[in-house]
Every structure is written in structure tokens, then in C-alpha cells.
XYZ file of N, CA and C in Angstrom:
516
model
N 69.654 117.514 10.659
C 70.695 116.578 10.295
C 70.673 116.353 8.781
N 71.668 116.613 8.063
C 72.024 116.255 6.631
C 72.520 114.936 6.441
N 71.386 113.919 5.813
C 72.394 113.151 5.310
C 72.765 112.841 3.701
N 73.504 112.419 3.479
C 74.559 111.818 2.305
C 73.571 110.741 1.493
N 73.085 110.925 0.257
C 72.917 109.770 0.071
C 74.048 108.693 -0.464
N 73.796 107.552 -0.620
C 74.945 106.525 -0.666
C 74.770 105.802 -2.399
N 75.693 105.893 -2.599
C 75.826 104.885 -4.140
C 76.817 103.696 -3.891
N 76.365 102.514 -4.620
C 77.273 101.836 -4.565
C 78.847 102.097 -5.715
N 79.735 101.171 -5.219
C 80.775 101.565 -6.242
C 81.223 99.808 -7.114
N 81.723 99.921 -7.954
C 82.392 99.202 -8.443
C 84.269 99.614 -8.588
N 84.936 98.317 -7.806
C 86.272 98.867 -7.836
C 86.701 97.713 -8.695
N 87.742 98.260 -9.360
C 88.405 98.078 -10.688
C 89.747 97.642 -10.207
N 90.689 96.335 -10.346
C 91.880 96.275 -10.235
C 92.238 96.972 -11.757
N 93.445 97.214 -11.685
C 93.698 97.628 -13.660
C 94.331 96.505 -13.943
N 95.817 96.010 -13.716
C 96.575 94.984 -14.711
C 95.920 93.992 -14.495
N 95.651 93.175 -15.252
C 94.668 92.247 -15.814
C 93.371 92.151 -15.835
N 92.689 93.374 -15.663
C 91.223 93.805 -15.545
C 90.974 94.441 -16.459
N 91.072 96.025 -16.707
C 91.242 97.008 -17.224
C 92.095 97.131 -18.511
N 93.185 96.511 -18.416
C 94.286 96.602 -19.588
C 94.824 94.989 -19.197
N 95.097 94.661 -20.354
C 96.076 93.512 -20.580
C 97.658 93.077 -19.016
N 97.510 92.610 -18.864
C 98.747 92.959 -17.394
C 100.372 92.430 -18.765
N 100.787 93.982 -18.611
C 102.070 93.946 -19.543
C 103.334 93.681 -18.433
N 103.346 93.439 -17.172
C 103.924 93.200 -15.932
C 104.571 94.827 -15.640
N 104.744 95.845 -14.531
C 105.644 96.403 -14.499
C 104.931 97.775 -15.442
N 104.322 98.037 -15.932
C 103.475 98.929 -16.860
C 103.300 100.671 -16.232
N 103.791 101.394 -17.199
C 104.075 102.827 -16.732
C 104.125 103.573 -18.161
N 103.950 103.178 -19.355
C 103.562 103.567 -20.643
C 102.613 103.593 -20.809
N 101.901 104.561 -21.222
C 100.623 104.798 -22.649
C 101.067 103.837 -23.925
N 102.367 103.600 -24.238
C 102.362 103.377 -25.354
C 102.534 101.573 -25.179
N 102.538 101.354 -24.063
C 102.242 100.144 -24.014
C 101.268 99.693 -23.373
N 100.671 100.564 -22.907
C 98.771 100.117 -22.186
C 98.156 99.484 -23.465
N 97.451 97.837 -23.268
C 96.442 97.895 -24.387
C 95.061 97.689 -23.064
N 93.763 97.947 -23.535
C 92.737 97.731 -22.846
C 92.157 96.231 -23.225
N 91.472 95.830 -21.838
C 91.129 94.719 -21.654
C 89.724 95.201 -23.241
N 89.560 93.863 -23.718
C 88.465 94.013 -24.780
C 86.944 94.206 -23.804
N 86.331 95.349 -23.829
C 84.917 95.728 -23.592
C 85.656 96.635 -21.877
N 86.628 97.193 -22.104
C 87.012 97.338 -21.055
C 86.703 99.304 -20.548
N 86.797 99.580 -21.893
C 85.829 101.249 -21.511
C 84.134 101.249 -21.491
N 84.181 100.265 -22.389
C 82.573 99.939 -22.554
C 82.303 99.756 -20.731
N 82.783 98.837 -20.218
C 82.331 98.491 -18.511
C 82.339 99.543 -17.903
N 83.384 100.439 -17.935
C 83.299 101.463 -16.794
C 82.278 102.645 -17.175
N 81.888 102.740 -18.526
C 80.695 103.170 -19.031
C 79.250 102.521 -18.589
N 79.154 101.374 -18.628
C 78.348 100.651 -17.947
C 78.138 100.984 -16.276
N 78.899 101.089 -15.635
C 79.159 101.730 -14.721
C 78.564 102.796 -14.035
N 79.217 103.795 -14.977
C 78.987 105.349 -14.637
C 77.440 105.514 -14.632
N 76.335 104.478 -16.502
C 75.414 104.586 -16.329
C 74.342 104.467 -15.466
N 75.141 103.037 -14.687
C 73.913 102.517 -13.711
C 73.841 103.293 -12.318
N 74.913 104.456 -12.844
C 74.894 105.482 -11.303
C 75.854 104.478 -9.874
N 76.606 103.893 -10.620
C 77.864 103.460 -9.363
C 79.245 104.711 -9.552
N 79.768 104.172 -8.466
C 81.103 105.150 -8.290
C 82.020 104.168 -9.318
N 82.754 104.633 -10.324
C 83.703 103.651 -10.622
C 85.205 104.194 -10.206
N 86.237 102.829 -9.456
C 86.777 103.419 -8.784
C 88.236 102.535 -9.406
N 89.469 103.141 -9.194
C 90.485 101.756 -9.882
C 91.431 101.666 -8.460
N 91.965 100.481 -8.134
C 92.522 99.878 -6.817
C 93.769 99.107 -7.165
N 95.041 99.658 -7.451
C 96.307 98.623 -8.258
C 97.167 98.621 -7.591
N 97.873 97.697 -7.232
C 99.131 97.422 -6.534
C 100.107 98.222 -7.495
N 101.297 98.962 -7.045
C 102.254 99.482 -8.420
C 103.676 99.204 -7.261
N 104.100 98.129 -7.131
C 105.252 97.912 -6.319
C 106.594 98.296 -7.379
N 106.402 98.703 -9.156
C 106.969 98.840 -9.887
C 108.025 100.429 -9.354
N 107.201 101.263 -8.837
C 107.442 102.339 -8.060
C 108.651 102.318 -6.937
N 108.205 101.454 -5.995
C 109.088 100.510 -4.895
C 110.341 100.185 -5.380
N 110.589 99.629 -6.218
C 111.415 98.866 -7.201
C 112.077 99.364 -8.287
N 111.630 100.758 -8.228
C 112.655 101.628 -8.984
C 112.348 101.487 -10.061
N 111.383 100.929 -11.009
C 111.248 100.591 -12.255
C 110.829 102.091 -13.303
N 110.008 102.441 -12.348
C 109.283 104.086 -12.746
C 108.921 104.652 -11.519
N 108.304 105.939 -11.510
C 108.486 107.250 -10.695
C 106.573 107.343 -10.387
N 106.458 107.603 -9.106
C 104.976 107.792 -9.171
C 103.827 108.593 -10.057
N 105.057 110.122 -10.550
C 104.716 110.623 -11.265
C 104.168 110.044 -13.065
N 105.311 109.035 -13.126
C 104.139 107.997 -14.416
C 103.056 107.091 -13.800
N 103.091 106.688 -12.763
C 101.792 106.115 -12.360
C 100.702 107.091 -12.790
N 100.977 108.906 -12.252
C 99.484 109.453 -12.004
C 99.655 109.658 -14.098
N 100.564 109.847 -14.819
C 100.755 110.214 -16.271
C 99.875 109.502 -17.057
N 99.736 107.637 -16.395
C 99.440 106.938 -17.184
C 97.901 106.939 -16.680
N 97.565 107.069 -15.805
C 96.169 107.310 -15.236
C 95.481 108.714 -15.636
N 96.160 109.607 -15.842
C 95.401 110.728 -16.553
C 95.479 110.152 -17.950
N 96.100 109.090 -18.670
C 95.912 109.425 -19.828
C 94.756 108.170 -19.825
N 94.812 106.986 -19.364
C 93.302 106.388 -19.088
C 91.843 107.061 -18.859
N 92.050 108.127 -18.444
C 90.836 109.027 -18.198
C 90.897 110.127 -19.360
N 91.398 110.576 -19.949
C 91.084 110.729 -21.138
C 90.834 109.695 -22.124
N 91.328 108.461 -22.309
C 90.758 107.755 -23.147
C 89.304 107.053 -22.858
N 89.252 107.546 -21.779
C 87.385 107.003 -20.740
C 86.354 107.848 -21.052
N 87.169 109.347 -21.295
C 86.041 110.454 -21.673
C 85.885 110.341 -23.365
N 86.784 110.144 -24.216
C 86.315 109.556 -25.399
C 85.578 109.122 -25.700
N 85.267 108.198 -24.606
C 83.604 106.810 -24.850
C 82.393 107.174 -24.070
N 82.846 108.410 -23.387
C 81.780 108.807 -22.760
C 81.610 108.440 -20.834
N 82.962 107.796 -20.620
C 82.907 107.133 -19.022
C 83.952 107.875 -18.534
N 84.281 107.521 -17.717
C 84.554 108.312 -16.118
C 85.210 107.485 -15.242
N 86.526 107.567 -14.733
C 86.937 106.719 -13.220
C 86.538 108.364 -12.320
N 85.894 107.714 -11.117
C 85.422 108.457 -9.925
C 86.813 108.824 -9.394
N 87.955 107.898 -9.043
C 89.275 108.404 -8.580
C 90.027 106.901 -8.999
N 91.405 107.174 -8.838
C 92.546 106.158 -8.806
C 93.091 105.795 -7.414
N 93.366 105.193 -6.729
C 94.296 104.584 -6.036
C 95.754 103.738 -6.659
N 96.509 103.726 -6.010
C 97.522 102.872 -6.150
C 98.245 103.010 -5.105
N 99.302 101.281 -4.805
C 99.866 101.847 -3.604
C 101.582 101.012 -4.042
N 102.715 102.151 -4.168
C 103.839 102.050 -4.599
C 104.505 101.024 -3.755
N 103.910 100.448 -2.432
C 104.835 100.277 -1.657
C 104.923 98.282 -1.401
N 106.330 97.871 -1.011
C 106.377 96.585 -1.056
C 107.519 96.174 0.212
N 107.531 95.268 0.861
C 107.675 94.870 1.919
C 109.632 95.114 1.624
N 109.701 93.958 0.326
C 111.519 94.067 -0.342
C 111.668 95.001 -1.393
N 111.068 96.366 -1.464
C 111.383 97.184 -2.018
C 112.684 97.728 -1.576
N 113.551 98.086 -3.314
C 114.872 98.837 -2.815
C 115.589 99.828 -2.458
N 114.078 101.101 -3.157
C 113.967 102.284 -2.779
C 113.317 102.289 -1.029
N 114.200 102.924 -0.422
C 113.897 102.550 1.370
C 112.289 103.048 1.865
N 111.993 104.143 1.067
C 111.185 105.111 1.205
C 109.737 103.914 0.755
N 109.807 103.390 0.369
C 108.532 102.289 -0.257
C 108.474 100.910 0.367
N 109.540 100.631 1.436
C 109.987 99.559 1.735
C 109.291 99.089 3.215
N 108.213 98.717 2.982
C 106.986 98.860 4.235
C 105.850 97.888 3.951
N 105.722 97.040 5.145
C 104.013 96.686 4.563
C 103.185 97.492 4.833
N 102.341 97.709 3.905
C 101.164 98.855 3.734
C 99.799 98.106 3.873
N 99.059 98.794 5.092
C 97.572 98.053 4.634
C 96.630 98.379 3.460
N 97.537 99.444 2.494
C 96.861 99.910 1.201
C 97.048 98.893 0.271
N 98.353 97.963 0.819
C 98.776 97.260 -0.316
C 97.603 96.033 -0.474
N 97.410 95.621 -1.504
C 96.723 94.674 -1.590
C 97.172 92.634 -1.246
N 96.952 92.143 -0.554
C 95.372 91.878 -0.268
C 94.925 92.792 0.825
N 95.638 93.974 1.741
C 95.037 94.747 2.849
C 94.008 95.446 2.127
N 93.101 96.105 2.733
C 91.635 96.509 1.730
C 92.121 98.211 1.719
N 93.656 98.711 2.649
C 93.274 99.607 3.016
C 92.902 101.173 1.436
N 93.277 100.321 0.050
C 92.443 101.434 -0.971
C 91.569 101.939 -1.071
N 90.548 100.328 -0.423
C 89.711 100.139 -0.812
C 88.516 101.062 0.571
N 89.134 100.592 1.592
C 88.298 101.362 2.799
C 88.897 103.089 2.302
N 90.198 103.470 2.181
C 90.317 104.984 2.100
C 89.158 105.412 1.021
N 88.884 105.162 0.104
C 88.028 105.410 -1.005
C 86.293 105.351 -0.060
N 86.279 104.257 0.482
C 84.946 104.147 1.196
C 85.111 105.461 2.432
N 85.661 105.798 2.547
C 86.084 106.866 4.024
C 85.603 108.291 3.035
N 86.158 108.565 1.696
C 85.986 109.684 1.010
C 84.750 109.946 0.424
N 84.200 108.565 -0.474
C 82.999 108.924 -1.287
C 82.097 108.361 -0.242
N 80.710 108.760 -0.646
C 79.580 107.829 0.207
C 79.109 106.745 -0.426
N 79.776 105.645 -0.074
C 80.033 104.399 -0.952
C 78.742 103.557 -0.308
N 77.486 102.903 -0.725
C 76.985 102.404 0.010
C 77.488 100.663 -0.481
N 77.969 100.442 0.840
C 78.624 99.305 0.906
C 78.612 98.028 0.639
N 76.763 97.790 0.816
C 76.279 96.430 0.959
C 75.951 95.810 -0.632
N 76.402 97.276 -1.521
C 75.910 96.970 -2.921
C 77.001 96.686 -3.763
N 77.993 97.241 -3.186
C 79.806 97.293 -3.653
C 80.422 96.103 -4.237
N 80.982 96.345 -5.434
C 82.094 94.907 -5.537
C 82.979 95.330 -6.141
N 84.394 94.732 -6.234
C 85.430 94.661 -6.691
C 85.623 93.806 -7.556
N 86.435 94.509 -8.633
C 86.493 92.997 -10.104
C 87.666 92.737 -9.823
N 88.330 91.549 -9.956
C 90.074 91.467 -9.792
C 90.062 90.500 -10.548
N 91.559 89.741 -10.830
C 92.205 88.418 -11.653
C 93.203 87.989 -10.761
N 93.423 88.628 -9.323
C 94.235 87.433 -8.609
C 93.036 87.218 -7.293
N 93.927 86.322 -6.541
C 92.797 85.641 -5.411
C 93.465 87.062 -4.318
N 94.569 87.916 -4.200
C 95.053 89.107 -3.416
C 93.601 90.254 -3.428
N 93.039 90.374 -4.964
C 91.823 90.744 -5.063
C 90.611 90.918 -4.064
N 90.546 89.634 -4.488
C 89.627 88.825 -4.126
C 89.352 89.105 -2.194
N 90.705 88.979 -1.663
C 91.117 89.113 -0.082
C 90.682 90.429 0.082
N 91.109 91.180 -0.394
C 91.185 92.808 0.261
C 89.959 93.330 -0.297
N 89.085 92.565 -1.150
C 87.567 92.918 -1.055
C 86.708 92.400 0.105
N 87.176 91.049 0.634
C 86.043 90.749 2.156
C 86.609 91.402 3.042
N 88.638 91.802 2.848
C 88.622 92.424 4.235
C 87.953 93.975 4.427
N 87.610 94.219 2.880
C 87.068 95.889 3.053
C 85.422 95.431 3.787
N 85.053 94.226 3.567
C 83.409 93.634 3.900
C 82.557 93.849 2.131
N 83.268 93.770 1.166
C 82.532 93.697 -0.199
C 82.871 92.665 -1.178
N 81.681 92.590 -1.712
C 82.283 91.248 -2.622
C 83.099 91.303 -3.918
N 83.923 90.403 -3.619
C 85.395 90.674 -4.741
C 84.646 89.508 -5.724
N 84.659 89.794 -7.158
C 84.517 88.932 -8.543
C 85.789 88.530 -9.243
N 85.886 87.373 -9.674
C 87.106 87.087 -10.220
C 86.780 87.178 -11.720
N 87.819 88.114 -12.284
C 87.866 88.026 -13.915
C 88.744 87.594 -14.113
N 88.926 86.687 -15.580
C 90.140 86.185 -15.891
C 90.307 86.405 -17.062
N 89.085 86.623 -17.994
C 89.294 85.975 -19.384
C 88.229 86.863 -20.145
N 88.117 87.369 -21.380
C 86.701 87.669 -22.223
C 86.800 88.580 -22.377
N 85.168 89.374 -22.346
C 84.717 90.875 -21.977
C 84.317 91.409 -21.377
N 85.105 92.529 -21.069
C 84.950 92.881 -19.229
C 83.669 93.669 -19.244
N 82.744 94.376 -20.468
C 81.508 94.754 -20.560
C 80.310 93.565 -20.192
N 80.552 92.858 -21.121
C 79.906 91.509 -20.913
C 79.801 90.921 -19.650
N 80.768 90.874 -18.856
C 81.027 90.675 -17.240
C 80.238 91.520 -16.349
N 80.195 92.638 -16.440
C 79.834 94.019 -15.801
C 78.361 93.693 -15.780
N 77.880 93.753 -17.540
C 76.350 94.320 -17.950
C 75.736 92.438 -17.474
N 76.535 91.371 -16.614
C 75.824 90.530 -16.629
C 76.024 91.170 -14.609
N 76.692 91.261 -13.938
C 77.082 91.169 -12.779
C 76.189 92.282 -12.141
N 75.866 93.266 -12.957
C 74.957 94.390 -12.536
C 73.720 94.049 -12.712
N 73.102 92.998 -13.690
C 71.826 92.698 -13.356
C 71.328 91.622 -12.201
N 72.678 91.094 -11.864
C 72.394 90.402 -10.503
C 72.453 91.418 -9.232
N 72.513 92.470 -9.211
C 73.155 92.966 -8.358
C 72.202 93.287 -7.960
């Protein structure tokens, strides 16, 4: 019998975690990063967690932009991650919203957040060991779809998201 060993992960909301929440966001040229915010997922990568990002993009739903800038603006986050030396393990996002006007997006999704379901598909793929896992967020939707995955959700609101990390990982 082979088994897997398990790492824990850290999951990442992006708008207001990761980058500044510009509402609606599908530019590079308007992404700014949260301050200490490559530094964390560097922090991250070091302490040997999965770092993982988990974002609602109902902007998609809503016709605002095309999924294809969702994945544009996420490859270009991961190049600006390998700059500093860090790494996202994978992206999630989930386009879809209950009063979306595009029909095709117009669904409740258990991917959508507060449902955990990003957050469990990601746990289904990597060997996430679970009991070590947390999620950073800035709404209380966060916060939900981290106990319903069974991991503990952290609320960020404010500061440096390194500073947050390099204190939250020595409790961990």
C-alpha cells in the first residue's frame, strides 16, 4: 500500500487579501497587492504548505469580463510570485451567481463561497492534510466556507499580510 504524504495548505481569498479589493477586478493594470502580500505566500511555500487562492468572480456571471481574464490575471499574479521567489500551488475561482445575467452562470454553486465547495475540490486534488489547514479571508462568507470545508478560516482586514502569516504559522 502507497501512501501520500499530507501537507497542510493555506487558502488565500484574493480581493481584499492578496490585492487591494478594486470591486469587479480583471486588470493587471489595476491589481495593486495587499502590502507584505508576496512576502506571505513566500512565507508559505517556505514552511512547506500548499498555497492555494479561493475567489468568488461573480464579475464573470455578470458580464463584466470573460473567464479567460480571470485565468490572464492569475497567470500574471504568478509571475509576479516567481519574481520574489513564491508560488500559488493552484487558483480556484467560481464565475457563478444565483442573479447572474449571463444564463450559463446563473446557478447556486456549492463552489461559490460561503459553500466550501473550492475549497474541498482542492482538498480532493492535493494531499491536503486537513487538521493543519486554514483559510485567510476579509468577509465573514470566508470565514463560513472554511468550517464548512472543516478548517479554520482567519479574518484579515487590515496591515501586513506577511506579518499575519509569519505570526499565524508560529501558532500553528
Amino acid at each position: 500500500m502507497t501512501t501520500t504524504s499530507t501537507r497542510p495548505a493555506v487558502f488565500f481569498d484574493r480581493d481584499g487579501v492578496l490585492n487591494h479589493d478594486a470591486g469587479y477586478l480583471s486588470e493587471a493594470s489595476k491589481f495593486k497587492w495587499m502590502e507584505g502580500a508576496r512576502e506571505a505566500v513566500k512565507l508559505v511555500n517556505e514552511a512547506g504548505y500548499f498555497a492555494f487562492v479561493v475567489t468568488n468572480q461573480s464579475g464573470v456571471g455578470r458580464g463584466f469580463y470573460e473567464e479567460s481574464d480571470v485565468d490572464a490575471l492569475h497567470q500574471w499574479m504568478a509571475e509576479e510570485l516567481a519574481a520574489v521567489g513564491a508560488h500559488i500551488d493552484a487558483f480556484e475561482y467560481c464565475p457563478d451567481h444565483p442573479e447572474a445575467p449571463i444564463e450559463r452562470y446563473r446557478r447556486d454553486s456549492h463552489r461559490r463561497k460561503p459553500g466550501p465547495g473550492m475549497i474541498t475540490d482542492l482538498m480532493q486534488r492535493f494531499p491536503v492534510a486537513t487538521e493543519k489547514s486554514f483559510l485567510i479571508g476579509d468577509q465573514e462568507r470566508d470565514l463560513e466556507a472554511a468550517r464548512a470545508a472543516g478548517i479554520r478560516g482567519l479574518l484579515f482586514r487590515e496591515g501586513n499580510l506577511a506579518t499575519f502569516v509569519r505570526e499565524t504559522l508560529k501558532l500553528a
